[in-house]
Short mmCIF file of C-alpha atoms in Angstrom, two decimals:
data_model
loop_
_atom_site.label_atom_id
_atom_site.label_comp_id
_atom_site.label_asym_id
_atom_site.label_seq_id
_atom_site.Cartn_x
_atom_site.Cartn_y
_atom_site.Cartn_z
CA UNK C 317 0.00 0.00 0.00
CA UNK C 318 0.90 3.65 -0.57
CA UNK C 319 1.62 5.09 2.91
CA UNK C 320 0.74 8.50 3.53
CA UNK C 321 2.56 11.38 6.08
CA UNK C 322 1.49 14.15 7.31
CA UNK C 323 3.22 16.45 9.50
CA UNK C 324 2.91 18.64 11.78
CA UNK C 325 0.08 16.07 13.34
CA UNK C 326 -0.87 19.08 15.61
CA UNK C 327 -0.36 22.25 15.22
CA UNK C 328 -1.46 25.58 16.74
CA UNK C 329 -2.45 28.74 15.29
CA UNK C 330 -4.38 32.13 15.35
CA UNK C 331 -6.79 33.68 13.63
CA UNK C 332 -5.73 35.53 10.53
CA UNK C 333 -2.47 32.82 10.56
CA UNK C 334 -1.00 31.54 7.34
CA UNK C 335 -0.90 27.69 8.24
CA UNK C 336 0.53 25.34 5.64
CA UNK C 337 0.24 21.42 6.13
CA UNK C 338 2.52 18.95 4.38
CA UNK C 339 1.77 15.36 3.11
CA UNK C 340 4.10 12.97 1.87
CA UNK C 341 3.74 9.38 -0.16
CA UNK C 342 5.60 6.50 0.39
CA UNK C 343 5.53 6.93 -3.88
CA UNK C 344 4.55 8.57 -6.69
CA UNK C 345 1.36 9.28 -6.50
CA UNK C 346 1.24 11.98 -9.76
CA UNK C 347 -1.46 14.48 -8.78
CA UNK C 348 -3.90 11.58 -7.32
CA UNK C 349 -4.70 13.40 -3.85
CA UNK C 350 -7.09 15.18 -2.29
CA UNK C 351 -7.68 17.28 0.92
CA UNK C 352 -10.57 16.55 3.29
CA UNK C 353 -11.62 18.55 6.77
CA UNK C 354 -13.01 16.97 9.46
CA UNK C 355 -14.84 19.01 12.42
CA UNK C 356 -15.39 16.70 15.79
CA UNK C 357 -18.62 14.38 15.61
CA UNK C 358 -19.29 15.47 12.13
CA UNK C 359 -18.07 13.64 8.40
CA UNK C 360 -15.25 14.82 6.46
CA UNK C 361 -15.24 18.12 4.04
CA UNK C 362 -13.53 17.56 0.54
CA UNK C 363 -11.64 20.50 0.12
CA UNK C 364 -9.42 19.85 -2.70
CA UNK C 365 -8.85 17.24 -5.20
CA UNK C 366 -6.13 16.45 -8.01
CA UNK C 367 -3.81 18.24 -5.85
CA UNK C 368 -4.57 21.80 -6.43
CA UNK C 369 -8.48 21.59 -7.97
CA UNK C 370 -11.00 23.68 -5.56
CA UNK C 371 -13.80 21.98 -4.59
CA UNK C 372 -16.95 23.75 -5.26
CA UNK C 373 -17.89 26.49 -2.73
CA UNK C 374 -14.72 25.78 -0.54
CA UNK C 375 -13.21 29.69 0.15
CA UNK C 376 -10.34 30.58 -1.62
CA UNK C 377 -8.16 31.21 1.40
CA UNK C 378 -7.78 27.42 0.78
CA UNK C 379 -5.57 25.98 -1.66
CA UNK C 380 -3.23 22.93 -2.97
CA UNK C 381 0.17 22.61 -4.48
CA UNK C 382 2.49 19.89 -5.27
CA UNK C 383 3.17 16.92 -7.02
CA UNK C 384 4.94 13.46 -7.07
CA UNK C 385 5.45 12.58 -3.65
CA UNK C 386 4.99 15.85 -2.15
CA UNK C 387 2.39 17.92 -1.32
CA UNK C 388 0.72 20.97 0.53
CA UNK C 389 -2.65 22.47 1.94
CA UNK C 390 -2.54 25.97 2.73
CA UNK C 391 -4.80 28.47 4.71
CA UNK C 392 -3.90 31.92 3.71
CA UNK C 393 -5.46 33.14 6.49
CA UNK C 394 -6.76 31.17 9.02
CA UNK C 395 -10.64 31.71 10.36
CA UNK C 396 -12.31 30.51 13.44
CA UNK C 397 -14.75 28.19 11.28
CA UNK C 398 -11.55 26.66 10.30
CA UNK C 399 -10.06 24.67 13.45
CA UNK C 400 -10.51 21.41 12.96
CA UNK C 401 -8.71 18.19 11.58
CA UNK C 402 -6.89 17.94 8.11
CA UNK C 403 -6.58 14.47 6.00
CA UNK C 404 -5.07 14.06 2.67
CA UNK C 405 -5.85 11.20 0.54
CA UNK C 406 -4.05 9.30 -2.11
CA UNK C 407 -6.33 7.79 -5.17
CA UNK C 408 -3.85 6.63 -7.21
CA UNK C 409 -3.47 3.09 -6.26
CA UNK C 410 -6.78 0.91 -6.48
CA UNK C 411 -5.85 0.73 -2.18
CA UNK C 412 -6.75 4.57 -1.63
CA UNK C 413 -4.94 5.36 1.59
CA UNK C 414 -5.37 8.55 3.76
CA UNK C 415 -3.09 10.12 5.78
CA UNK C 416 -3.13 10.37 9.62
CA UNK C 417 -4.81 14.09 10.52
CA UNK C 418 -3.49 17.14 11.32
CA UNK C 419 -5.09 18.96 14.40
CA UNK C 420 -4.98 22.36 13.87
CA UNK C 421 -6.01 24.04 17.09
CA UNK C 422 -6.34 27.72 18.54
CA UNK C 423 -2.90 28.96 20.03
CA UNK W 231 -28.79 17.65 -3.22
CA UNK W 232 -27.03 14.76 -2.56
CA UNK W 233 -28.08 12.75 0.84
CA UNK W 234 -26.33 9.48 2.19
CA UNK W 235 -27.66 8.06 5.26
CA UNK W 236 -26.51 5.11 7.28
CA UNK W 237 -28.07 2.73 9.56
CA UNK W 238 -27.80 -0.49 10.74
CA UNK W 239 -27.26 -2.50 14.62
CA UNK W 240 -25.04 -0.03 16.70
CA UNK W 241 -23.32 -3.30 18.68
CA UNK W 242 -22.25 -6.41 17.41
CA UNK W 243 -20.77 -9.37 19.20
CA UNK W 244 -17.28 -10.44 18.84
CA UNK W 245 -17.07 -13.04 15.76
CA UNK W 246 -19.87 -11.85 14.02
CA UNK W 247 -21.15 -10.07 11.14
CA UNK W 248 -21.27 -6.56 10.71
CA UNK W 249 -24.09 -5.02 8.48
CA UNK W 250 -24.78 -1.76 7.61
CA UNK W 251 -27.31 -0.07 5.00
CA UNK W 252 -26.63 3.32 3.43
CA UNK W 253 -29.80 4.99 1.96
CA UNK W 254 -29.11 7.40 -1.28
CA UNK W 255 -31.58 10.53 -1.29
CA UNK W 256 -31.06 13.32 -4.14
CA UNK W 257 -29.25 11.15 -6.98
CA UNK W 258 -29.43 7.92 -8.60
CA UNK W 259 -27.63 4.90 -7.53
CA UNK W 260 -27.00 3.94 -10.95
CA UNK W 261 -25.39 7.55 -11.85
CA UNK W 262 -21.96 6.96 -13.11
CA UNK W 263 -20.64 7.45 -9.65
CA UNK W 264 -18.28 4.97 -7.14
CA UNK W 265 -19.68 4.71 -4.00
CA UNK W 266 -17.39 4.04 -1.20
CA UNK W 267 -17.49 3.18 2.54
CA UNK W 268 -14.86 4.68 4.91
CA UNK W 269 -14.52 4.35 8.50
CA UNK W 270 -13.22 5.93 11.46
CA UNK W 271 -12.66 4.20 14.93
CA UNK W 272 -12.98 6.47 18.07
CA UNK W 273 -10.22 9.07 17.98
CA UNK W 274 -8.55 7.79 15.42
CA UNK W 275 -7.97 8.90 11.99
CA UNK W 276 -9.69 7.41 8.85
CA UNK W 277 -9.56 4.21 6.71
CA UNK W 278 -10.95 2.99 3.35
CA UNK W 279 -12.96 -0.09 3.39
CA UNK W 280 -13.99 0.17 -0.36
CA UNK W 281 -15.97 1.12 -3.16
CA UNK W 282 -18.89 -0.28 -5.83
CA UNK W 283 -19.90 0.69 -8.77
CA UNK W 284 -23.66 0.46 -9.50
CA UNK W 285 -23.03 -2.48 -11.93
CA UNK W 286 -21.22 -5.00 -9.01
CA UNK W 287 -17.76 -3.69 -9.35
CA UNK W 288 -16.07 -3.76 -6.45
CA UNK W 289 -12.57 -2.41 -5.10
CA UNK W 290 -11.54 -3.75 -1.67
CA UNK W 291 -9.03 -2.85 0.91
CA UNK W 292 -6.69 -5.31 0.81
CA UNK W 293 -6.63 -6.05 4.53
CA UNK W 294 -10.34 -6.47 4.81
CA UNK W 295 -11.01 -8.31 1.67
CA UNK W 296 -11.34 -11.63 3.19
CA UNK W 297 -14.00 -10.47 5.28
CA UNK W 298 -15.72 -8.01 3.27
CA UNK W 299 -18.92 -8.22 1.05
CA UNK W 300 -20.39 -4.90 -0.97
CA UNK W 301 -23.45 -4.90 -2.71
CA UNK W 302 -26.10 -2.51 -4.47
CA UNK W 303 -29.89 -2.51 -4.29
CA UNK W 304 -30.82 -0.67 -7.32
CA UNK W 305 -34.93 -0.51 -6.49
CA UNK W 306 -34.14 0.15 -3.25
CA UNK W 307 -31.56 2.72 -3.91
CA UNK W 308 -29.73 1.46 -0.81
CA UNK W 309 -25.74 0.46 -0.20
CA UNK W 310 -24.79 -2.62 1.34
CA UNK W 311 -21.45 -3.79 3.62
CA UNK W 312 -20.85 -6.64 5.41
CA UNK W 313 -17.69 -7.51 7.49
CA UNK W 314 -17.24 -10.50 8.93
CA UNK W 315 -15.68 -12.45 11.76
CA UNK W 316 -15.26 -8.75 13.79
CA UNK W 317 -13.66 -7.99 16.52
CA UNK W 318 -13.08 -5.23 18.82
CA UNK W 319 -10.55 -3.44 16.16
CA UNK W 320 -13.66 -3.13 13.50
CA UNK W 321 -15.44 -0.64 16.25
CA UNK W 322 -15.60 2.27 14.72
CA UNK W 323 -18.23 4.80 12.83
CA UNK W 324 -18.76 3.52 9.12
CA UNK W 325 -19.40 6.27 6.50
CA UNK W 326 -20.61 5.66 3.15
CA UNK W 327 -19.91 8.61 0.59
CA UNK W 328 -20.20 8.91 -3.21
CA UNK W 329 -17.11 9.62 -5.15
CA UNK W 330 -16.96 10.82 -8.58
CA UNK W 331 -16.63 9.80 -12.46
CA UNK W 332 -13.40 8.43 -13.93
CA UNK W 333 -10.37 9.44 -12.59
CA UNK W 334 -12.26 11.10 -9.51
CA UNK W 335 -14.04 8.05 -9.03
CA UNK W 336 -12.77 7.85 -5.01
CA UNK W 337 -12.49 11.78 -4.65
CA UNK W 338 -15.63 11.94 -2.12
CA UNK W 339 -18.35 14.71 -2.41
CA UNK W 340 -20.80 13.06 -0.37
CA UNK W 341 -20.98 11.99 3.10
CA UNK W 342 -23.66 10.35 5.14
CA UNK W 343 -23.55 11.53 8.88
CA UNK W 344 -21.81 8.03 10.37
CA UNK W 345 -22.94 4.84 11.83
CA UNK W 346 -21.09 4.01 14.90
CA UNK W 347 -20.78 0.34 15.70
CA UNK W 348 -19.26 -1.22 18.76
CA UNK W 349 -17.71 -5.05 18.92
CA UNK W 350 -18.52 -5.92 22.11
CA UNK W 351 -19.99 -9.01 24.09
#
């Protein structure tokens, strides 16, 4: 299976932050990944898909870079709506894997 | 609008079957859509179980593949997943979301609300 990393798994920041979370593949994964949020007790957001696609009506302040075995989800400026938990997904093996969550909490 | 919603027995004993239902409101079964079951044990992050295809095709996590049956009731409009043999590591809360077409077929847009089942005797 493709193994997926993200890091920091916590993190804290505040309001109006720039907050960037990385996930890595164990390989290649091309563009194959997407970005979900997850609030507590509730089912996970897509936010972004094929790396750097926008899902529809997700704010801009969101957004996806990368490529390969390397990629990013930024907040350009962080809002209180948006503290919660961050999972990135590979779909380019036939075994879709997701990464382990990044907390991102107030400071 | 879209609307998954799960259901099914909220314990299970040890060495039993699992079985859980997901209802499809707001779009047809047989769109050209995957349709996927993920789930999440308590405080812990998430893991992919599978997907079907309206037609019977099915794509299984490897490590739950010997245990795992998918189906689709077309006239019902309703998802099916069975696990088998569980124990106390298959308590969790089972989702079942739609992905999309093609290469976004496991890209999920949909989410029901979550089924939470406990293995317990």
């Amino acid at each position: 299976d493709i193994q997926m990393t993200q890091s920091p798994s916590t993190l804290s920041a505040s309001v109006g932050d720039r907050v960037t979370i990385t996930c890595r593949a164990s390989q290649s994964i091309n563009s194959w990944l997407a970005w979900y949020q997850q609030k507590p007790g509730k089912a996970p957001k897509l936010l972004i898909y094929k790396a750097s696609s926008l899902e529809s009506g997700v704010p801009s302040r969101f957004s996806g870079s990368g490529s390969g075995t390397e990629f990013t989800l930024t907040i350009s400026s962080l809002q209180p709506d948006d503290f919660a938990t961050y999972y990135c997904q590979q779909y380019h093996s036939s075994w879709r894997t997701f990464g382990q969550g990044t907390e991102v909490g107030i400071k | 609008q879209v609307q998954l919603q799960e259901s099914g027995p909220g314990l299970v004993k040890p060495s039993e079957t699992l079985s859980l239902t997901c209802a499809v409101f707001g779009a047809s079964i047989s769109s050209d859509n995957w349709w996927s079951w993920v789930r999440q044990p308590p405080g812990k992050g998430l893991e992919w179980i599978g997907e079907i295809y309206h037609t019977g095709g099915t794509n299984y996590n490897p490590s739950l593949k010997s245990r795992l049956i998918m189906s689709v009731d077309k006239s019902r409009q309703q998802l099916s997943l069975m696990l088998a043999s569980v124990t106390a590591a298959d308590t969790a809360v089972y989702y079942c979301a739609r992905g999309g077409t093609g290469t976004t077929s496991a890209v999920l847009a949909y989410w029901g609300q979550g089924a939470l089942v406990t293995v317990s005797s």
